[in-house]
Short mmCIF file of C-alpha atoms and ligand atoms in Angstrom, two decimals:
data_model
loop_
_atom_site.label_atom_id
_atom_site.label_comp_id
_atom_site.label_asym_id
_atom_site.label_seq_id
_atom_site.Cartn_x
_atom_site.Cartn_y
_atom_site.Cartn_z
CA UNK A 1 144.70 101.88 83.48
CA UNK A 2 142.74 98.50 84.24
CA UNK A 3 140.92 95.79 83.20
CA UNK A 4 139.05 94.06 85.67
CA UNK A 5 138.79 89.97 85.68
CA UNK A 6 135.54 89.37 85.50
CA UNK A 7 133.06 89.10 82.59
CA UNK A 8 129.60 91.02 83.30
CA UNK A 9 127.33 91.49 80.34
CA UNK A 10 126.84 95.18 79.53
CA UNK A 11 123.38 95.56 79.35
CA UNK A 12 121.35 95.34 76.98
CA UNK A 13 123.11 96.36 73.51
CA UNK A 14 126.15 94.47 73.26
CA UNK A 15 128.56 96.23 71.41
CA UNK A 16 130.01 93.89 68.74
CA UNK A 17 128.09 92.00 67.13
CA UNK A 18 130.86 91.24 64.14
CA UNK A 19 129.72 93.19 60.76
CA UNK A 20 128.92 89.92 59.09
CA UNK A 21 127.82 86.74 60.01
CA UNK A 22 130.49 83.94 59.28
CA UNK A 23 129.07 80.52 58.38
CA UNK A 24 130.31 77.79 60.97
CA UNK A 25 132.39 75.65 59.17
CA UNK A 26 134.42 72.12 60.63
CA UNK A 27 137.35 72.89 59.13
CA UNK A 28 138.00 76.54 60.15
CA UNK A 29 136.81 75.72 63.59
CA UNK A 30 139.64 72.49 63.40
CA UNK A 31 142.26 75.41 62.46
CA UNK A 32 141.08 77.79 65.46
CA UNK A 33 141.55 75.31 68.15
CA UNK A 34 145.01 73.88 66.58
CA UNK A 35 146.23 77.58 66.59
CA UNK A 36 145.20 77.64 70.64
CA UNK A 37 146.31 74.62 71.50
CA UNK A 38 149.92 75.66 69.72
CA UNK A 39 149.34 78.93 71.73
CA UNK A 40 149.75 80.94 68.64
CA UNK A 41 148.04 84.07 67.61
CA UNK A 42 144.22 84.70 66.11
CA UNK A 43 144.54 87.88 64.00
CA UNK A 44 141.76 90.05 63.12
CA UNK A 45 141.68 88.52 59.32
CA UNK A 46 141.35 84.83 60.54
CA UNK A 47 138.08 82.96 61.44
CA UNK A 48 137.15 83.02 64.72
CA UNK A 49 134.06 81.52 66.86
CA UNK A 50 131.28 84.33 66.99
CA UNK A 51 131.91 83.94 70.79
CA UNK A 52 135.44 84.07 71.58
CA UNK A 53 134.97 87.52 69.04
CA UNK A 54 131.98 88.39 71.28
CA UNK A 55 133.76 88.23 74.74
CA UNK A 56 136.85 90.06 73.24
CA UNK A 57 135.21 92.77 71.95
CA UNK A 58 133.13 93.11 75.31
CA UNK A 59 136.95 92.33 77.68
CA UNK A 60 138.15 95.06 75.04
CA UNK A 61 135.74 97.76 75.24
CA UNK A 62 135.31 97.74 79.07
CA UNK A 63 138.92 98.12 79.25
CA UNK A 64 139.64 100.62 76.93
CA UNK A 65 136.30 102.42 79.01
CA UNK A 66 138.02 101.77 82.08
CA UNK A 67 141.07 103.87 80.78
CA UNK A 68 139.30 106.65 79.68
CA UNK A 69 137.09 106.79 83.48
CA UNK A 70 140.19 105.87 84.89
CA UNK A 71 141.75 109.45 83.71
CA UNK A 72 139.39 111.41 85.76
CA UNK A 73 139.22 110.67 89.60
CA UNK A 74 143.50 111.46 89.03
CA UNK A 75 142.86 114.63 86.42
CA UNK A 76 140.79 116.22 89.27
CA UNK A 77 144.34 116.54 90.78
CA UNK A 78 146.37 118.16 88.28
CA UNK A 79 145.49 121.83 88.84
CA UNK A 80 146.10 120.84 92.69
CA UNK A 81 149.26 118.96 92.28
CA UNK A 82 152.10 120.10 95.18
CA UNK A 83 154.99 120.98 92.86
CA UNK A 84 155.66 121.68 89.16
CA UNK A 85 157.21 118.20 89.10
CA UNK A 86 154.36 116.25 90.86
CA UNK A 87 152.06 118.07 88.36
CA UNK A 88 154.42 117.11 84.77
CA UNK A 89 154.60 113.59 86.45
CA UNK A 90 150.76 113.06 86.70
CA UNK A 91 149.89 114.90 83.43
CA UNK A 92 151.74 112.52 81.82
CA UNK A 93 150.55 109.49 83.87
CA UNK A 94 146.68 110.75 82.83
CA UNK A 95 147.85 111.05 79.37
CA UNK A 96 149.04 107.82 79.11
CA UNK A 97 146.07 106.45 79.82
CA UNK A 98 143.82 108.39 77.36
CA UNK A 99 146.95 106.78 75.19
CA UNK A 100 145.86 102.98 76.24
CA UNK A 101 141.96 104.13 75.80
CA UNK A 102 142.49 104.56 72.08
CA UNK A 103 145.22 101.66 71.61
CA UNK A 104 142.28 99.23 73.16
CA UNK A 105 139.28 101.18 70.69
CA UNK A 106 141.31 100.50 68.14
CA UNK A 107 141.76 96.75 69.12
CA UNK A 108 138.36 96.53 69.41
CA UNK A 109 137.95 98.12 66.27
CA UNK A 110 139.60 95.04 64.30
CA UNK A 111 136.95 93.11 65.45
CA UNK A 112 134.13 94.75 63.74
CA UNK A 113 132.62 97.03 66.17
CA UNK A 114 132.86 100.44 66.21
CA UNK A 115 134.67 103.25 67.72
CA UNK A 116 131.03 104.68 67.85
CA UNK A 117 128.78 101.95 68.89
CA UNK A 118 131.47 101.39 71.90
CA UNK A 119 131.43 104.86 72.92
CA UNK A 120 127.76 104.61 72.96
CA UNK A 121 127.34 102.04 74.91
CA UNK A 122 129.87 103.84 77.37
CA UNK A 123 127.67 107.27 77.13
CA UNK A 124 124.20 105.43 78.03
CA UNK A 125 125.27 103.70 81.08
CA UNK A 126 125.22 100.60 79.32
CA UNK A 127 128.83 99.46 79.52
CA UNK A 128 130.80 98.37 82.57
CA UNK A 129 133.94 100.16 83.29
CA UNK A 130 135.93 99.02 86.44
CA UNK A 131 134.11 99.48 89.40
CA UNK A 132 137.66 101.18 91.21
CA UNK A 133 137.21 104.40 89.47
CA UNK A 134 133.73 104.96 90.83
CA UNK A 135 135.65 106.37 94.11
CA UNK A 136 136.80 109.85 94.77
CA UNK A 137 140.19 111.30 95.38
CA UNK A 138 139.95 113.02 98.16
CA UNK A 139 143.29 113.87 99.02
CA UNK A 140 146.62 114.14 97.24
CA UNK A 141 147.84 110.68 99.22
CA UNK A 142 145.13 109.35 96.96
CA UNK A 143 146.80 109.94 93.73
CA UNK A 144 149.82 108.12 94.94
CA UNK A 145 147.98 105.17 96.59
CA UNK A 146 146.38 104.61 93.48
CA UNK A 147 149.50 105.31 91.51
CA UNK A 148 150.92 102.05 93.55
CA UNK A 149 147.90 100.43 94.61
CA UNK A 150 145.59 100.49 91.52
CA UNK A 151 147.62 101.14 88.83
CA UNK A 152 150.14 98.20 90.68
CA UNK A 153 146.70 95.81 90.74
CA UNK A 154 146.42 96.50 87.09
CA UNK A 155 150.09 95.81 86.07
CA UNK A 156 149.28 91.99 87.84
CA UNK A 157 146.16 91.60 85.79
CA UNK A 158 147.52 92.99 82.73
CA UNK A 159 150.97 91.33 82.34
CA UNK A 160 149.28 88.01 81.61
CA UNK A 161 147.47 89.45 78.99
CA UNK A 162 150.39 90.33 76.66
CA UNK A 163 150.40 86.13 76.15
CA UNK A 164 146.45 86.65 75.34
CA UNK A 165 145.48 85.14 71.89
CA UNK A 166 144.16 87.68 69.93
CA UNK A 167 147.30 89.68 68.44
CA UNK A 168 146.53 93.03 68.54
CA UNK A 169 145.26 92.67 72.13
CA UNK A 170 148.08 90.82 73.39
CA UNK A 171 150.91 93.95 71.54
CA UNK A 172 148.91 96.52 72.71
CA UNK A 173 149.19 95.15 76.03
CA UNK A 174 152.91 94.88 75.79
CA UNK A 175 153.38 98.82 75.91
CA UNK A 176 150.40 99.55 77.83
CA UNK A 177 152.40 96.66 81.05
CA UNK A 178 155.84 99.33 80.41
CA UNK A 179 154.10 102.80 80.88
CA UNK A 180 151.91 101.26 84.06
CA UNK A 181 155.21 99.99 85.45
CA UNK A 182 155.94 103.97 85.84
CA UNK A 183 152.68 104.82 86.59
CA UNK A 184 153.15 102.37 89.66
CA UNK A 185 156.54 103.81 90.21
CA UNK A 186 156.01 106.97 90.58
CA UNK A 187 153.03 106.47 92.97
CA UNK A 188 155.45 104.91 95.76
CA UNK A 189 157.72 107.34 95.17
CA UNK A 190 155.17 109.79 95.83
CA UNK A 191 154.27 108.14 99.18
CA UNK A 192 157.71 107.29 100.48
CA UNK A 193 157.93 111.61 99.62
CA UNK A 194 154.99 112.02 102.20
CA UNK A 195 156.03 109.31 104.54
CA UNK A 196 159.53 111.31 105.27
CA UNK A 197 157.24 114.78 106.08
CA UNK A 198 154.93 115.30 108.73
CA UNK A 199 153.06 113.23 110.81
CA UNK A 200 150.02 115.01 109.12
CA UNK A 201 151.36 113.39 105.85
CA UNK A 202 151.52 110.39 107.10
CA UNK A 203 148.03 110.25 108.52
CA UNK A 204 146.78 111.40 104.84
CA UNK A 205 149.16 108.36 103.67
CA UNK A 206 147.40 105.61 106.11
CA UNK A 207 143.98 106.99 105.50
CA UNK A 208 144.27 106.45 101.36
CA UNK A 209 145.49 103.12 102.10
CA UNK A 210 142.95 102.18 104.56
CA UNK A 211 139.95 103.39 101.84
CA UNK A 212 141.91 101.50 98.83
CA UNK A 213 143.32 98.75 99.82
CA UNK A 214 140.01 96.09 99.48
CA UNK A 215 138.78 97.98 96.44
CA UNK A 216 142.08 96.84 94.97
CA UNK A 217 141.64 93.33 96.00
CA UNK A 218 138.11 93.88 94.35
CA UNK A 219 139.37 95.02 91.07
CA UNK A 220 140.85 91.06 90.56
CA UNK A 221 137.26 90.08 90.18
CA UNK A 222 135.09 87.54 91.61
CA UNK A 223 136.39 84.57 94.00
CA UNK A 224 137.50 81.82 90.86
CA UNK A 225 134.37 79.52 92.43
CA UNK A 226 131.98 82.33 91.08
CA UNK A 227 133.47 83.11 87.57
CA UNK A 228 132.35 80.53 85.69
CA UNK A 229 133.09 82.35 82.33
CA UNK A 230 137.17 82.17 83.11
CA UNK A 231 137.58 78.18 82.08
CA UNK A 232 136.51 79.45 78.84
CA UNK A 233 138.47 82.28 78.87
CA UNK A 234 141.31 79.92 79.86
CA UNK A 235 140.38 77.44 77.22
CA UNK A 236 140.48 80.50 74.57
CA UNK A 237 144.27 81.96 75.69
CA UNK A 238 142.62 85.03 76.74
CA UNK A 239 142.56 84.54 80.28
CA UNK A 240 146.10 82.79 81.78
CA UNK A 241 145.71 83.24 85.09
CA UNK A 242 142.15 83.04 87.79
CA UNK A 243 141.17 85.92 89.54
CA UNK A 244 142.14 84.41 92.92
CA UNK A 245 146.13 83.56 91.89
CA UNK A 246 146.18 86.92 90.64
CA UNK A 247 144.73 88.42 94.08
CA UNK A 248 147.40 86.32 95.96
CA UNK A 249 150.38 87.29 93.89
CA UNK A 250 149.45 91.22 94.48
CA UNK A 251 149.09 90.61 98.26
CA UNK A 252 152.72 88.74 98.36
CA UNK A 253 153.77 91.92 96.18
CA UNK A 254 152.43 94.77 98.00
CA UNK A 255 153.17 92.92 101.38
CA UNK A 256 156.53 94.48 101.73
CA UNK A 257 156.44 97.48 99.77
CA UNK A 258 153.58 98.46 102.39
CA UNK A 259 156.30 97.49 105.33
CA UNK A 260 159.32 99.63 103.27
CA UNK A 261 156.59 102.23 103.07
CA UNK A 262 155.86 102.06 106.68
CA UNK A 263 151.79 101.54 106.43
CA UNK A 264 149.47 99.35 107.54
CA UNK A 265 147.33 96.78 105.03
CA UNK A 266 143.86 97.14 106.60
CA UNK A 267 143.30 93.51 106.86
CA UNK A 268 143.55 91.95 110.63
CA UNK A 269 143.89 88.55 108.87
CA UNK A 270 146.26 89.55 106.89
CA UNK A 271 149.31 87.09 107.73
CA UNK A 272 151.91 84.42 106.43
CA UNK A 273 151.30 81.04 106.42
CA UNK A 274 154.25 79.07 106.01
CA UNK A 275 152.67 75.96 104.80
CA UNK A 276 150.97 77.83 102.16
CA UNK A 277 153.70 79.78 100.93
CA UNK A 278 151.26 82.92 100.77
CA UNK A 279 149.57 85.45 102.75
CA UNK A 280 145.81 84.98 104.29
CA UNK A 281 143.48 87.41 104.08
CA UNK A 282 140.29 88.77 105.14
CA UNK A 283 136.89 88.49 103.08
CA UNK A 284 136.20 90.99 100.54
CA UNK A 285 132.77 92.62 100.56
CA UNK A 286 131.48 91.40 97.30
CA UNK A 287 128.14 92.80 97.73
CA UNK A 288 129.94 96.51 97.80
CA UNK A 289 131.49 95.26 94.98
CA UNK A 290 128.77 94.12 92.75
CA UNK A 291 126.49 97.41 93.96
CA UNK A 292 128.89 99.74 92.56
CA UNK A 293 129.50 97.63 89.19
CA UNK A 294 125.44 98.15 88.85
CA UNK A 295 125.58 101.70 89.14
CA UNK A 296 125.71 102.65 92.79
CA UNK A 297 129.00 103.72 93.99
CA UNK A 298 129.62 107.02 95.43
CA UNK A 299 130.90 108.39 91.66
CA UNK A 300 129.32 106.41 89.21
CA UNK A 301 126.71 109.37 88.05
CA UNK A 302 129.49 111.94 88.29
CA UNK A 303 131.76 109.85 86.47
CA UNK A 304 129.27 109.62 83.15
CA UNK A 305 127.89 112.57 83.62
CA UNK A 306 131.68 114.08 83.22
CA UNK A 307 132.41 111.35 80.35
CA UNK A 308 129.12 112.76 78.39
CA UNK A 309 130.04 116.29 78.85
CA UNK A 310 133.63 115.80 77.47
CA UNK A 311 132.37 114.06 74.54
CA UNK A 312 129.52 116.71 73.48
CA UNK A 313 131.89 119.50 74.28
CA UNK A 314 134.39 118.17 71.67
CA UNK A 315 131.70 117.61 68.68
CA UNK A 316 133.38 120.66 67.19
CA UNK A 317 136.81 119.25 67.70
CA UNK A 318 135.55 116.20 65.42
CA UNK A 319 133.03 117.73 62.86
CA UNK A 320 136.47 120.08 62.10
CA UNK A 321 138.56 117.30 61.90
CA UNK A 322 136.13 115.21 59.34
CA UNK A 323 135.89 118.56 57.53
CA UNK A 324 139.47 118.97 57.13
CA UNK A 325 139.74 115.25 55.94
CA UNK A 326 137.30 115.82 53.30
CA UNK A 327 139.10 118.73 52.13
CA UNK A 328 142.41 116.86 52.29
CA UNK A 329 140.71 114.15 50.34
CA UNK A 330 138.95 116.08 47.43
CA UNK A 331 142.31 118.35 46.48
CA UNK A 332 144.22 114.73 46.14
CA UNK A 333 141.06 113.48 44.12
CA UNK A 334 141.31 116.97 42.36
CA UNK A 335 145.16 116.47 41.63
CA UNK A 336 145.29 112.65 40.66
CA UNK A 337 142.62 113.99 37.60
FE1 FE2 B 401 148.04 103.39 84.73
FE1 FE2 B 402 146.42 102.39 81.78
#
């Protein structure tokens, strides 16, 4: 679903170290920074600094994480969903996103870390995933305020990434931007549904939006004077926007669609100012923010704990699968002799 701006070490074991060390050389570097500056592509195959490889594969993996959490606070909804069509709708919306999960491993992959090391560091806590999915769902105006809300957060953030420079980032991010367009979509739809029904619907409506809307504003990162790791990410093509132009231009965005919807944005600051040509708004509690990155937010245990489960329930799924390949592999050997 999401990739949040902001770059927070995972821990201890970085995932990603590449396989082998490259020796620095002038004249490699001199080709690197002539393909940036032209704002061309870095491909897997070409040299690359051992950091700009180091913060992709770490931007990578949380994201691809942050896919693969983001399935479940929404899957905990399917069996619930109001209507055969709600339920196809958000099947497909959940499967999508276990679709970006593997697009991103595999990005990640062509860096030289592995699908394994990455889950890993996902199982033992070491990994940061986005800090939104470490809230519940509590009711079904949830799945459609963060169908428009967090999924529509994540279109902003991840639009600019289909310029980034690393190729098979920047394509996977191309269809990834299309199916969260109807993943945003089909969340307002959902709520404009519940806004025409009962004025017990439309309580359920206000109350999602009141408990999402600054955890969205969150998920853009830290205020640009406390990132100091985005001028290099700018410098590098990977990161083409700050976290605070981004935060505005989702504000101006959601700004009407909340008024067509007929809510209320949480935010008593939240108002025009001419001169500006953008909305004001409130502060963001950053210290709720950075708590629940670390580990405490009301899900975070749940959340892994349901992540580990999945993963040792389906060893059998993959020891058959490796099985099968082997046997695949041995009649061909068998054959070609
Ligand atoms: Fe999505
Ligand atoms: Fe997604």
């Amino acid at each position: 679903m999401y990739t949040q701006s902001f770059n927070v070490p995972d821990g201890d074991a970085q995932p990603g170290a590449p396989l082998k060390a490259v020796p620095h050389d002038t004249s490699l570097q001199a080709h690197f920074d002539a393909v940036i500056d032209a704002d061309g592509k870095i491909e897997p195959r070409d040299w690359m600094p051992d950091a700009y490889r180091k913060t992709l594969v770490r931007q990578i993996s949380q994201h691809a994480h942050s896919e693969i959490v983001g399935m479940l606070p929404e899957g905990n909804w399917i069996s619930r969903a109001p209507s055969l069509k709600r339920k196809a709708i958000l099947v497909a919306k959940v499967q999508d996103e276990g679709g970006h999960g593997l697009y991103l491993y595999s990005a990640a992959e062509t860096l030289g870390t592995s699908r394994d090391q990455m889950f890993d560091a996902l199982h033992s806590g070491k990994a940061k995933y986005s800090s939104i999915f470490n809230y519940p769902t509590l009711t079904w105006a949830d799945v459609g305020v963060v169908g428009w809300l967090v999924d529509g957060a994540a279109i902003m953030n991840q639009i600019p990434l289909c310029r980034c420079s690393f190729g098979p980032y920047a394509r996977a991010m191309i269809r990834v931007c299309k199916e969260e367009s109807f993943h945003q979509r089909q969340g307002f739809e959902s709520l404009m549904t519940m806004m025409q029904g009962t004025a017990e619907q439309k309580a359920m409506v206000q109350d999602a939006v009141n408990r999402w809307w600054w955890k969205c504003l969150a998920m853009f990162g830290p205020p640009d004077a406390d990132s100091p790791n985005s001028v290099q990410g700018m410098r590098w093509g990977i990161k083409r926007i700050s976290n605070d132009d981004l935060r505005q231009k989702f504000i101006d965005a959601t700004v009407p669609q909340a008024e067509v919807l007929g809510v209320t944005l949480p935010d008593p600051e939240l108002k025009w100012n001419e001169e500006r040509g953008h909305h004001d708004h409130g502060q963001i509690d950053w210290d709720e923010f950075w708590a629940v990155v670390n580990g405490d937010g009301p899900c975070n245990k749940e959340r892994l704990a349901t992540r580990v489960k999945a993963w040792n329930d389906g060893a059998w799924v993959r020891e058959a699968a490796l099985a099968h390949a082997r046997k695949q592999q041995e009649r061909a050997m068998k054959e070609a002799a």
